[in-house]
Each structure stands twice: as C-alpha cells, then as structure tokens.
Coordinates of C-alpha atoms in Angstrom, one line a residue:
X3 CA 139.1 57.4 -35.6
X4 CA 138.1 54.2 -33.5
X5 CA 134.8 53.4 -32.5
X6 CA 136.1 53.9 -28.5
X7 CA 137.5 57.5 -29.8
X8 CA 134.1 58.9 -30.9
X9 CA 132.5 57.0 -27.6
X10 CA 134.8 59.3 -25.5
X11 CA 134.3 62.2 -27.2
X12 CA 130.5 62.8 -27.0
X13 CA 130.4 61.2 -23.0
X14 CA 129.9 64.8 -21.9
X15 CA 127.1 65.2 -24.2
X16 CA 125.1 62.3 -23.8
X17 CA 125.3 63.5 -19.9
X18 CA 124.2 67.0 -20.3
X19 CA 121.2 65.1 -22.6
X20 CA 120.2 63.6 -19.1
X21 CA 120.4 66.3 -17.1
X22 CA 118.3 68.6 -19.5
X23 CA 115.9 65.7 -19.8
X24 CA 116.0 65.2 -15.7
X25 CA 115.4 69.2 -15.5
X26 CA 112.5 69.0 -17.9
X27 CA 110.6 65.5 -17.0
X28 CA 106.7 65.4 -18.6
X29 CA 104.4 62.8 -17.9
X30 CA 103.2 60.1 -20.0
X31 CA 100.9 61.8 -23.1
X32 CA 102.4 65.5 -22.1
X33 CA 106.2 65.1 -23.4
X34 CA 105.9 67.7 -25.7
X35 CA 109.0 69.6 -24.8
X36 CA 111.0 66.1 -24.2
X37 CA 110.0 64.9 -28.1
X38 CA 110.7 68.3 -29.3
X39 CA 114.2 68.3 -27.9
X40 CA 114.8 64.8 -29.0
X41 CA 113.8 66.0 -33.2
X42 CA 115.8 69.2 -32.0
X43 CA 119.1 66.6 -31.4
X44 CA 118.2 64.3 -34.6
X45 CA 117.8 67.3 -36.8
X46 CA 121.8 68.1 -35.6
X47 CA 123.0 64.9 -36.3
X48 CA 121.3 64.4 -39.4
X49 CA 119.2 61.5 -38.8
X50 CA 115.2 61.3 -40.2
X51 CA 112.7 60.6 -38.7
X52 CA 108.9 60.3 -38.7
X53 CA 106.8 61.7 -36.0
X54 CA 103.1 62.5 -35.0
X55 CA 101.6 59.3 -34.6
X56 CA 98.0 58.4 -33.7
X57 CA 97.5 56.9 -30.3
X58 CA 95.1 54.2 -30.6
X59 CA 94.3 54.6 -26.8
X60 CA 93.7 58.4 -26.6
X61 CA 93.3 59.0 -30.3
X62 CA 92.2 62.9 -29.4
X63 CA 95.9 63.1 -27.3
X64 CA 99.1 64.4 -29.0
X65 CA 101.4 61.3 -29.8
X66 CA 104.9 61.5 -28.7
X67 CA 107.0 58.9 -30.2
X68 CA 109.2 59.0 -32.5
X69 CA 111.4 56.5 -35.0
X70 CA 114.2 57.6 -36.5
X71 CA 115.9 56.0 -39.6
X72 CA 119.7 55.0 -40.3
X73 CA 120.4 53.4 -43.4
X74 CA 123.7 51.6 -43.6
X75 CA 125.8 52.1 -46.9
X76 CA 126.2 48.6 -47.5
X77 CA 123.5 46.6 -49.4
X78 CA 121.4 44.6 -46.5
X79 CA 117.6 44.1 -46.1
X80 CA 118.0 43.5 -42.4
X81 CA 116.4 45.8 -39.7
X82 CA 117.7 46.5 -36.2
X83 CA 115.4 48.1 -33.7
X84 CA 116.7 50.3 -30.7
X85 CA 114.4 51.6 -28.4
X86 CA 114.1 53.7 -25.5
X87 CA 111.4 55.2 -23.6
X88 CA 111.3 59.0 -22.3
X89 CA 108.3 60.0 -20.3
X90 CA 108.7 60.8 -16.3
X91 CA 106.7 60.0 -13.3
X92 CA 104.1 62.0 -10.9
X93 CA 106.9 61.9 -8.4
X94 CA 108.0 64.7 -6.5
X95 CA 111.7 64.9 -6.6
X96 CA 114.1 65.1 -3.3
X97 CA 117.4 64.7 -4.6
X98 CA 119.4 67.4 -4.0
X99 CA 121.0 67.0 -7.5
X100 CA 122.2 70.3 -8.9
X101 CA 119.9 69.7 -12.2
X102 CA 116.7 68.4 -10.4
X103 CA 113.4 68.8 -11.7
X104 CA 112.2 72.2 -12.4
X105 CA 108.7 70.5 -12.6
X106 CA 106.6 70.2 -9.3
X107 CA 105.9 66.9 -9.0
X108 CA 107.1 65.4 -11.7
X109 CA 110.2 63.7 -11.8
X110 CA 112.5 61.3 -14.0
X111 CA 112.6 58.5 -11.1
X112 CA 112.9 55.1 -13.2
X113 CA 115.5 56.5 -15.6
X114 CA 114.0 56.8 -18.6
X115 CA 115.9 60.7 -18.8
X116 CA 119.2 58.4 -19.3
X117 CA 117.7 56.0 -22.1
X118 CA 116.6 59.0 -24.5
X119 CA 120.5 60.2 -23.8
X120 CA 122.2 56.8 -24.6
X121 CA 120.1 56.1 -27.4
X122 CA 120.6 59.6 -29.2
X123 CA 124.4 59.3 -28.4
X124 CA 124.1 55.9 -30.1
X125 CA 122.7 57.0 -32.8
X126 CA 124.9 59.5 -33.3
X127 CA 128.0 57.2 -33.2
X128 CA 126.0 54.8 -35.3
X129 CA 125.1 57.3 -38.0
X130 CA 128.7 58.7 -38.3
X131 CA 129.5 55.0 -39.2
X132 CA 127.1 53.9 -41.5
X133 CA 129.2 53.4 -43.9
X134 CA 129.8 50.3 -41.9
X135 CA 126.6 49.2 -41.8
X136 CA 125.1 46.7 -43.7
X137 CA 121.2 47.4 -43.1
X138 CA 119.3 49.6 -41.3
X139 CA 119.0 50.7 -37.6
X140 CA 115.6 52.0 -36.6
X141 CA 115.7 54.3 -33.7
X142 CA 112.3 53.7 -31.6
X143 CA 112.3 56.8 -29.3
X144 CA 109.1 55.5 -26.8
X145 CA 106.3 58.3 -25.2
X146 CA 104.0 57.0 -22.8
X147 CA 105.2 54.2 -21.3
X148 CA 104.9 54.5 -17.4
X149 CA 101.1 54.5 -18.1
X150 CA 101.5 50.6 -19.5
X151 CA 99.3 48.9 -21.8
X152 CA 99.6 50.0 -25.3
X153 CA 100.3 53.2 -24.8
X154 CA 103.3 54.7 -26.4
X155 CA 104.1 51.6 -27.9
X156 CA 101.5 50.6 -30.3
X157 CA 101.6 53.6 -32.9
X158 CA 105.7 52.6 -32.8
X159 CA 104.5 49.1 -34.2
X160 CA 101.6 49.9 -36.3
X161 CA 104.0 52.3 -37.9
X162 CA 107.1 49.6 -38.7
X163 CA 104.7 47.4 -40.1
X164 CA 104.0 50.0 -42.7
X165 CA 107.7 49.6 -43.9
X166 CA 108.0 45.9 -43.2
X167 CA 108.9 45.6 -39.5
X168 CA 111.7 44.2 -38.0
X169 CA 114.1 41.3 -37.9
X170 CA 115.4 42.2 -34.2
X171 CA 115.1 44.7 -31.3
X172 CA 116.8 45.6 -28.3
X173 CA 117.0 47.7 -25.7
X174 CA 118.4 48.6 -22.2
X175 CA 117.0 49.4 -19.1
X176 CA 119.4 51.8 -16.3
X177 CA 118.9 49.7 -12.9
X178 CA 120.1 51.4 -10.0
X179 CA 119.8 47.9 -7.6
X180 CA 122.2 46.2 -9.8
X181 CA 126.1 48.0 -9.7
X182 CA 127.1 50.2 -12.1
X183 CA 129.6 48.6 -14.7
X184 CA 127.5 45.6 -14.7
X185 CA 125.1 44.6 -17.2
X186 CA 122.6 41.8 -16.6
X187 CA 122.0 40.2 -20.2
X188 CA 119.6 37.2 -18.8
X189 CA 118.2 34.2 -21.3
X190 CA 114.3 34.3 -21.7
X191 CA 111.7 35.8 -19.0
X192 CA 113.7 38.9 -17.6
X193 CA 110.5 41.3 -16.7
X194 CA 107.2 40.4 -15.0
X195 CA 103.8 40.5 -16.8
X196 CA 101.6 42.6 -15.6
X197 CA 97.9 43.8 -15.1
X198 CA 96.1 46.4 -13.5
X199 CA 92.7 46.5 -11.6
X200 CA 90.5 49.3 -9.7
X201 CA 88.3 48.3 -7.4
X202 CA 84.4 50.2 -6.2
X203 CA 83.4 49.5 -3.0
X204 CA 79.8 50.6 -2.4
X205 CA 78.1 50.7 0.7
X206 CA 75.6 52.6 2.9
X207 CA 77.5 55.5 4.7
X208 CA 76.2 56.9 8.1
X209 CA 77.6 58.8 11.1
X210 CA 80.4 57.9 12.7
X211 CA 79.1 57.1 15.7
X212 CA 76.9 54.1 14.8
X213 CA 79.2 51.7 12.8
X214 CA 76.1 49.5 13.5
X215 CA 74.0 51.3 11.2
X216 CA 75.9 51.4 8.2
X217 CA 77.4 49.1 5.9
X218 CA 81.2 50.4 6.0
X219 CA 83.2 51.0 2.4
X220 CA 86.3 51.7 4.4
X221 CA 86.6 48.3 6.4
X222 CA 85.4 46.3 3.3
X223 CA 88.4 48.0 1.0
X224 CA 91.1 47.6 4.2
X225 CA 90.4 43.6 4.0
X226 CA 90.2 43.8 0.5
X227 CA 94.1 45.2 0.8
X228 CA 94.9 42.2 2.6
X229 CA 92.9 39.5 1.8
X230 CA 94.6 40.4 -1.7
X231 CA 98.1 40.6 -0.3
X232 CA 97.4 36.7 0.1
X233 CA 97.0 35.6 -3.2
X234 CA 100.4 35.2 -4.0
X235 CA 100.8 32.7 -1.7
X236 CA 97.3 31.0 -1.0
X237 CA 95.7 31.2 -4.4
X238 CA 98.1 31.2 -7.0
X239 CA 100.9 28.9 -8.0
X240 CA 104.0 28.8 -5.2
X241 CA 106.6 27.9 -7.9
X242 CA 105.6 31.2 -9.7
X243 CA 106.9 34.7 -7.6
X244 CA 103.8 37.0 -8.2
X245 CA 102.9 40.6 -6.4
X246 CA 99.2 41.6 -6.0
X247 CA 99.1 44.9 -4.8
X248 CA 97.2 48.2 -4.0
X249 CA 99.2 51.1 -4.3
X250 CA 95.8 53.7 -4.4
X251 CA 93.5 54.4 -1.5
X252 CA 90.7 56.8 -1.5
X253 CA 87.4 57.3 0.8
X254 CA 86.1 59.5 3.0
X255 CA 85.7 63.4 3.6
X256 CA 85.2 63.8 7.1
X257 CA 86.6 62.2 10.6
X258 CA 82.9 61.5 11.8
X259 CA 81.4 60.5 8.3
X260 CA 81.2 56.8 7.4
X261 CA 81.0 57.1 3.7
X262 CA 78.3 55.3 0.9
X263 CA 82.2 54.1 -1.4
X264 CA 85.6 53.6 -1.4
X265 CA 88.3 53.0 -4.3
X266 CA 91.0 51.5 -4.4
X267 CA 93.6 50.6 -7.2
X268 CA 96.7 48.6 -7.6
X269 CA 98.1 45.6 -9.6
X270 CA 99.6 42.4 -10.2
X271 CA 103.0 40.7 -11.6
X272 CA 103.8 37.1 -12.8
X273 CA 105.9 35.4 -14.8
X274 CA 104.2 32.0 -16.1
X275 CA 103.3 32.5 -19.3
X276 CA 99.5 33.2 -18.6
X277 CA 99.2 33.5 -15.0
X278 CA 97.3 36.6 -15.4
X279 CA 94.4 33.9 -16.1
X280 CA 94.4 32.5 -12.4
X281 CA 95.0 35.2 -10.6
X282 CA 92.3 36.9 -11.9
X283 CA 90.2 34.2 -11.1
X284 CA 91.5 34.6 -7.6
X285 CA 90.8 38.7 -7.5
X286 CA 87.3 38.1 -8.3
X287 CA 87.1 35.3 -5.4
X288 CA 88.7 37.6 -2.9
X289 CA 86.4 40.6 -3.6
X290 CA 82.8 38.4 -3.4
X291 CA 84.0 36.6 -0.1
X292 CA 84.9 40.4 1.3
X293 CA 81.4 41.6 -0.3
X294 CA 79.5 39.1 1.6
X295 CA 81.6 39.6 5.1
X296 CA 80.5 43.0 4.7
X297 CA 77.6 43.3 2.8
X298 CA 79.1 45.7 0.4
X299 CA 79.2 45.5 -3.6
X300 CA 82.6 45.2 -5.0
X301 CA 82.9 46.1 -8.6
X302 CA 86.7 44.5 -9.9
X303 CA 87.0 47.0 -12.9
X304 CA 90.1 45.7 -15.1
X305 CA 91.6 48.9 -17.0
X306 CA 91.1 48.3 -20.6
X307 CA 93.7 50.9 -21.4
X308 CA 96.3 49.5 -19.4
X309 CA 95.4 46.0 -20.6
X310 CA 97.3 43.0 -19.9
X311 CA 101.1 43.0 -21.1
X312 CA 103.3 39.6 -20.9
X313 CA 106.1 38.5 -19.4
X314 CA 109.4 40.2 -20.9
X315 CA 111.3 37.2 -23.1
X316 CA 114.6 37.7 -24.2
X317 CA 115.6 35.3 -27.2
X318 CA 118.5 33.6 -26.0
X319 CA 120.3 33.8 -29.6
X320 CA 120.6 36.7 -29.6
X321 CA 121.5 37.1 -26.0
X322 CA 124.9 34.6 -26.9
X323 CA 126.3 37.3 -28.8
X324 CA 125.4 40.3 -26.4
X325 CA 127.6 38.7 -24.1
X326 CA 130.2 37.9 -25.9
X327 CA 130.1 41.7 -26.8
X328 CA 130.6 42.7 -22.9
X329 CA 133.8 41.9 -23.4
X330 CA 135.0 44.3 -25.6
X331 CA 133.1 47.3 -23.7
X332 CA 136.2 48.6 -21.2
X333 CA 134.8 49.2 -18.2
X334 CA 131.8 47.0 -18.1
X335 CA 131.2 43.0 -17.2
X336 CA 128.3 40.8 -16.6
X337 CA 126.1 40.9 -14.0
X338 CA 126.0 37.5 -12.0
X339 CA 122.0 37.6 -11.8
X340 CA 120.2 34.4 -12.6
X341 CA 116.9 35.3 -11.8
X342 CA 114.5 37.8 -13.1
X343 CA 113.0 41.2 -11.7
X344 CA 109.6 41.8 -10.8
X345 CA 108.8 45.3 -12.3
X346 CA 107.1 45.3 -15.9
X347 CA 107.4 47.2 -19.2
X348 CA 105.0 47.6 -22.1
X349 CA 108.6 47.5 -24.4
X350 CA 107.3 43.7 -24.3
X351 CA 105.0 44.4 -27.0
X352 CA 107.6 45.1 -29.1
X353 CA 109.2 42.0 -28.4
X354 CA 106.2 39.9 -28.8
X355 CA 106.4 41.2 -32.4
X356 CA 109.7 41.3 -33.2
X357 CA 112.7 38.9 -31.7
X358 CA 115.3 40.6 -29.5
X359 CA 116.0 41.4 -25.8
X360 CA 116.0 43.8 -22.9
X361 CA 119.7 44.6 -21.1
X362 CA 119.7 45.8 -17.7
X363 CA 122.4 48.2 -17.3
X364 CA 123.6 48.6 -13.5
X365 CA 123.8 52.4 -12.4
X366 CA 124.3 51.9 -8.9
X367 CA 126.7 54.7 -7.1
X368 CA 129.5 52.9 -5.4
X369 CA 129.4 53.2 -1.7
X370 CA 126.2 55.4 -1.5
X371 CA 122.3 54.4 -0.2
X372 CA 120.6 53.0 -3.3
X373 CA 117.1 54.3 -3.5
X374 CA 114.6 52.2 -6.2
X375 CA 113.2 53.3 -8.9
X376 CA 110.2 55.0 -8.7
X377 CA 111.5 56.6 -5.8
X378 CA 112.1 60.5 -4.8
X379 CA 115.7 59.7 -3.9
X380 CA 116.0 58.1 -7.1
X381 CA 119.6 58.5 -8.6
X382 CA 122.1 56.8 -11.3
X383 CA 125.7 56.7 -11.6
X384 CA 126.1 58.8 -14.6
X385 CA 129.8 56.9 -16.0
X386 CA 127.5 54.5 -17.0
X387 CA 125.7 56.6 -19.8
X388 CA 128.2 55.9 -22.2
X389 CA 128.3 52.5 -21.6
X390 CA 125.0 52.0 -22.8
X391 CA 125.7 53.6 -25.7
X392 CA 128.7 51.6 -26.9
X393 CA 127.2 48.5 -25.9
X394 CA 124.2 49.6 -28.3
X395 CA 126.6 51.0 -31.1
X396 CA 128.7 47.6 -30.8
X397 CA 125.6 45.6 -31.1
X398 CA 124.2 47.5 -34.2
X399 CA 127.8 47.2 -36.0
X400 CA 128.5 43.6 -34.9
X401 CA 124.8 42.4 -36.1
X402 CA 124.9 43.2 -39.6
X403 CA 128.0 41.0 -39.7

C-alpha cells in the first residue's frame, strides 16, 4: 500500500486526535490527561517511549514530555527529531465549535491540539514503514511550552544527550494567517527571540482626592506603557522589526484609593542575533527617566524562568530539500513569504542544539474571518491535519536516503 494510501486512511483519526485534545486543553505543567492520552495512542501503535522527566525549572512539578523511539530496520546511525508541542492557553474559548473546550478558561488557541495530532499520525505512518528506514526517528512530544524559557524543552534535550543527541530536527507550526495548503519553509531567522520582564512600581498611595499628596504608582506604570511602546523605534536599531510590550496591568482596589504599587508585565521580540542586549539597555533607561518624572521606584525584574530564548534559525540545507518535498505533497504548495513572523517559541532551543528547521503550515479557512492565535475565536482549517503529517512522514523517509 502507498505511502498516500495509509495517509488517507488515518485522516479521520488524526482529526478526532485534535478535537479530543481541543475538548480537553491543560495548561502548561498541568497536561496530565493530554500526556496520558498521547502514551494511551503510542501504546496502540506500538511505539516506545520514555516518560517522567525532571523539570529543571519546577523540579517539584510533574514533567509532561515525552520522546518516543522508532528504529528503522536498515542499518544507520543517523537520528531524526520530530517535535511538537501540546499544552493550551488561559484563554476562554468562544468558538462555537461543536468539540470546544470543556475546560473554563482554558483553551487550545495557538494550535498546539493539531501538532500532538499530526505528529502521532506521523508516527504512526512512519512506524508502519520502518522497514524503510534507515536510522532512527525520535518523536519529541513537548509539555510546557506557552510558558517559554526552558520549560518543557530542556528535560527533552538533557534526555537525547543521554543517548547521543541528534543529527537533525524539525518541526511544524499550524498558522492560521498564512492559507491553508500553503507551507512557508523560510531559509534562516523564521521566529523572533524573545524575553520577558515584570515591572514594580512603588510609590506613596493616598486618597483620591489629593493627587498632590501622593506619589502615584498608576500614572508612573501608564507612562511606563508608553514610554516603552517607543523603544522599537527611538532606542533600538530601525533595520531590526522589534515589539516591546505590556500585556499585564494590575493596581488598585478602590475608585477613591491612590495606591503605595502597581505591576505590570509584558515582553519583547527581535530578530538580530543579540538584540536582547540593547533593548534591555533601553528598558532599564525608560523605567529610571519615568522613576524620576514621578518620583517612584521602578524595579525591572527579568523572569529567570522564562529566560531569554533566540531567534528561531532554520538551516537552509536542509530547508533545500523540504521544498523540493512540497511537491510531492498533493494538495499543498509553498507559501510566497519572504519575511519572518514576530511571535517566539522555546522549540529554538532545540535547534540551537541540534540543526534543523521550523515549517509553518497555513490553516487558514477559505473565505472566513481569520482570528490569530492566541485568540478566543481562534480556529484552523482541519484538511490541513494530514498535510502536516505526510510532509513529516515524507521528510523522515526521504532523509535517511
């Protein structure tokens, strides 16, 4: 039976895999039941795989990844890695889908429910072939990693280097901006880098009727908001596109109290190789000149766990051959796209260990709104699912050759 033939005749499953996953989203560090049903799949197929790692951030949390193993038949040292991530968002879901969360508040809105699906229906394809194979195919199934940093992703790679590593990895990411049947397969920076900061605004709260008396939190962390927003283009490189943003707000209790703090959180993107240098110089500028205007203390606290991850780099060797691949995938072409998108994944970590690349794989519905990721609306086009998954089966059978 052909490659194409299997492909067809697991579609439906790899979609009911998303919707089960969408129905049942966990956050990041709490994907018990997602990791469960994941082993629950493998075990079916056949596939080992090692679980229970330590998490070097939150050693006294549960660790949710998972790598699975597929050895080839054929005589080869060489190791592929496939990853995908699996952990959903604090998001409260307004979809109308028929298989929405069942989870208050939590929701699979960056599509992460569709990369466990199309990598265990790879793997199933992959491992009913391995007599083809000619090496092995490491399936990296990812906790954790909408929290960033290292989460998630460093027991996967203090783990591989037990067994030797990697020669390459890959993986995909479902973009619902980018139209479905198109695959953007991009030489070099594809993601942003990325860092996150929290800032603590202290100042001398009073009663709301005497701004003159106090020494307001509130007005200090609005400029703050601002006076950050310019960075990107008064403080840091113009030939570099870079974000600084606040996305978290929180002060007060009362209408008529001015209070003693205020917090605020939020982040930054770049792609330069490290810009994160400069415009952290710049943070740290902007929060002693807004300190002084308002003689407040600004504390810029930079969150160790969430530490400071690169700019995404595909290796453009291996992207030659991805492409080339497209072609033999009915159904899907490649995306046009020359320049690179601004959101950030810690998946780079991998990649700053191990060569490889990250596919974007279109999954915007034809002729409908497109919401973004990370939004309530959030939706794919689910014809796509199986396109993932042959272009990763395709990829693992074409690389050992």
């Amino acid at each position: 039976m052909s490659i194409e033939k299997q492909l067809q005749d697991i579609e439906q499953y790899v979609i009911e895999l998303r919707r089960w996953f969408h129905m049942h989203p966990e956050l990041s560090l709490k994907e018990e039941k997602t990791s469960a049903k994941i082993k629950e799949e493998l075990d079916k197929i056949g596939i080992p795989y090692e679980a229970g790692f330590i998490n070097s951030f939150h050693p006294n949390e549960k660790e949710y990844s998972i790598i699975a193993t597929i050895e080839g038949t054929l005589v080869s040292d060489k190791k592929l890695g496939i990853r995908a991530d699996f952990d959903a968002l604090p998001v409260s879901e307004d979809t109308g889908l028929s298989f929405c969360s069942t989870h208050e508040g939590v929701m699979h809105a960056c599509g992460h429910d569709a990369h466990a699906a199309m990598l265990l229906g790879a793997g199933k394809i992959i491992w009913e072939n391995k007599d083809k194979l000619a090496g092995t195919v490491k399936l990296l199934f990812q906790a954790a990693e909408e929290i960033g940093g290292g989460s998630g992703v460093n027991s996967i790679i203090n783990e591989l280097e037990k067994t030797g590593g990697l020669d390459n990895v890959i993986g995909i990411h479902i973009w619902s901006a980018i139209p479905a049947g198109q695959i953007l397969l991009k030489d070099e920076t594809i993601f942003a880098g990325t860092g996150s900061i929290k800032y603590l605004i202290t100042g001398k709260g009073g009663h709301g009727a005497r701004p003159d008396l106090v020494h307001d939190p509130i007005k200090a962390a609005c400029d703050m908001v601002t006076n950050l927003s310019r960075i990107p283009s008064n403080f840091y490189n113009v030939l570099d596109n870079s974000v600084v943003a606040i996305c978290h707000f929180e002060s007060g209790s009362l209408g008529n109290i001015f209070p003693d703090t205020a917090k605020i959180r939020g982040g930054y993107r770049y792609f330069n190789p490290g810009g994160h240098i400069d415009i952290r110089r710049a943070i740290h500028k902007v929060a002693a000149a807004t300190a002084i205007m308002h003689d407040v203390k600004i504390e810029v606290i930079e969150d160790a766990e969430k530490e400071v991850l690169a700019p995404i780099y595909n290796t453009p060797e291996l992207i030659a051959p991805a492409r080339e691949l497209v072609s033999n995938i009915d159904g899907l072409e490649l995306c046009a796209q020359k320049t690179p998108i601004s959101a950030s994944d810690n998946f780079g970590k991998i990649l700053d260990k191990y060569k490889g690349f990250y596919a974007i794989l279109g999954a915007g519905k034809p002729n409908e709104e497109i919401y973004p990721q990370h939004n309530p609306k959030f939706d794919i086009d689910e014809t796509v699912l199986i396109k993932g998954s042959e272009f990763m089966v395709k990829y693992a059978l074409n690389y050992f050759n």
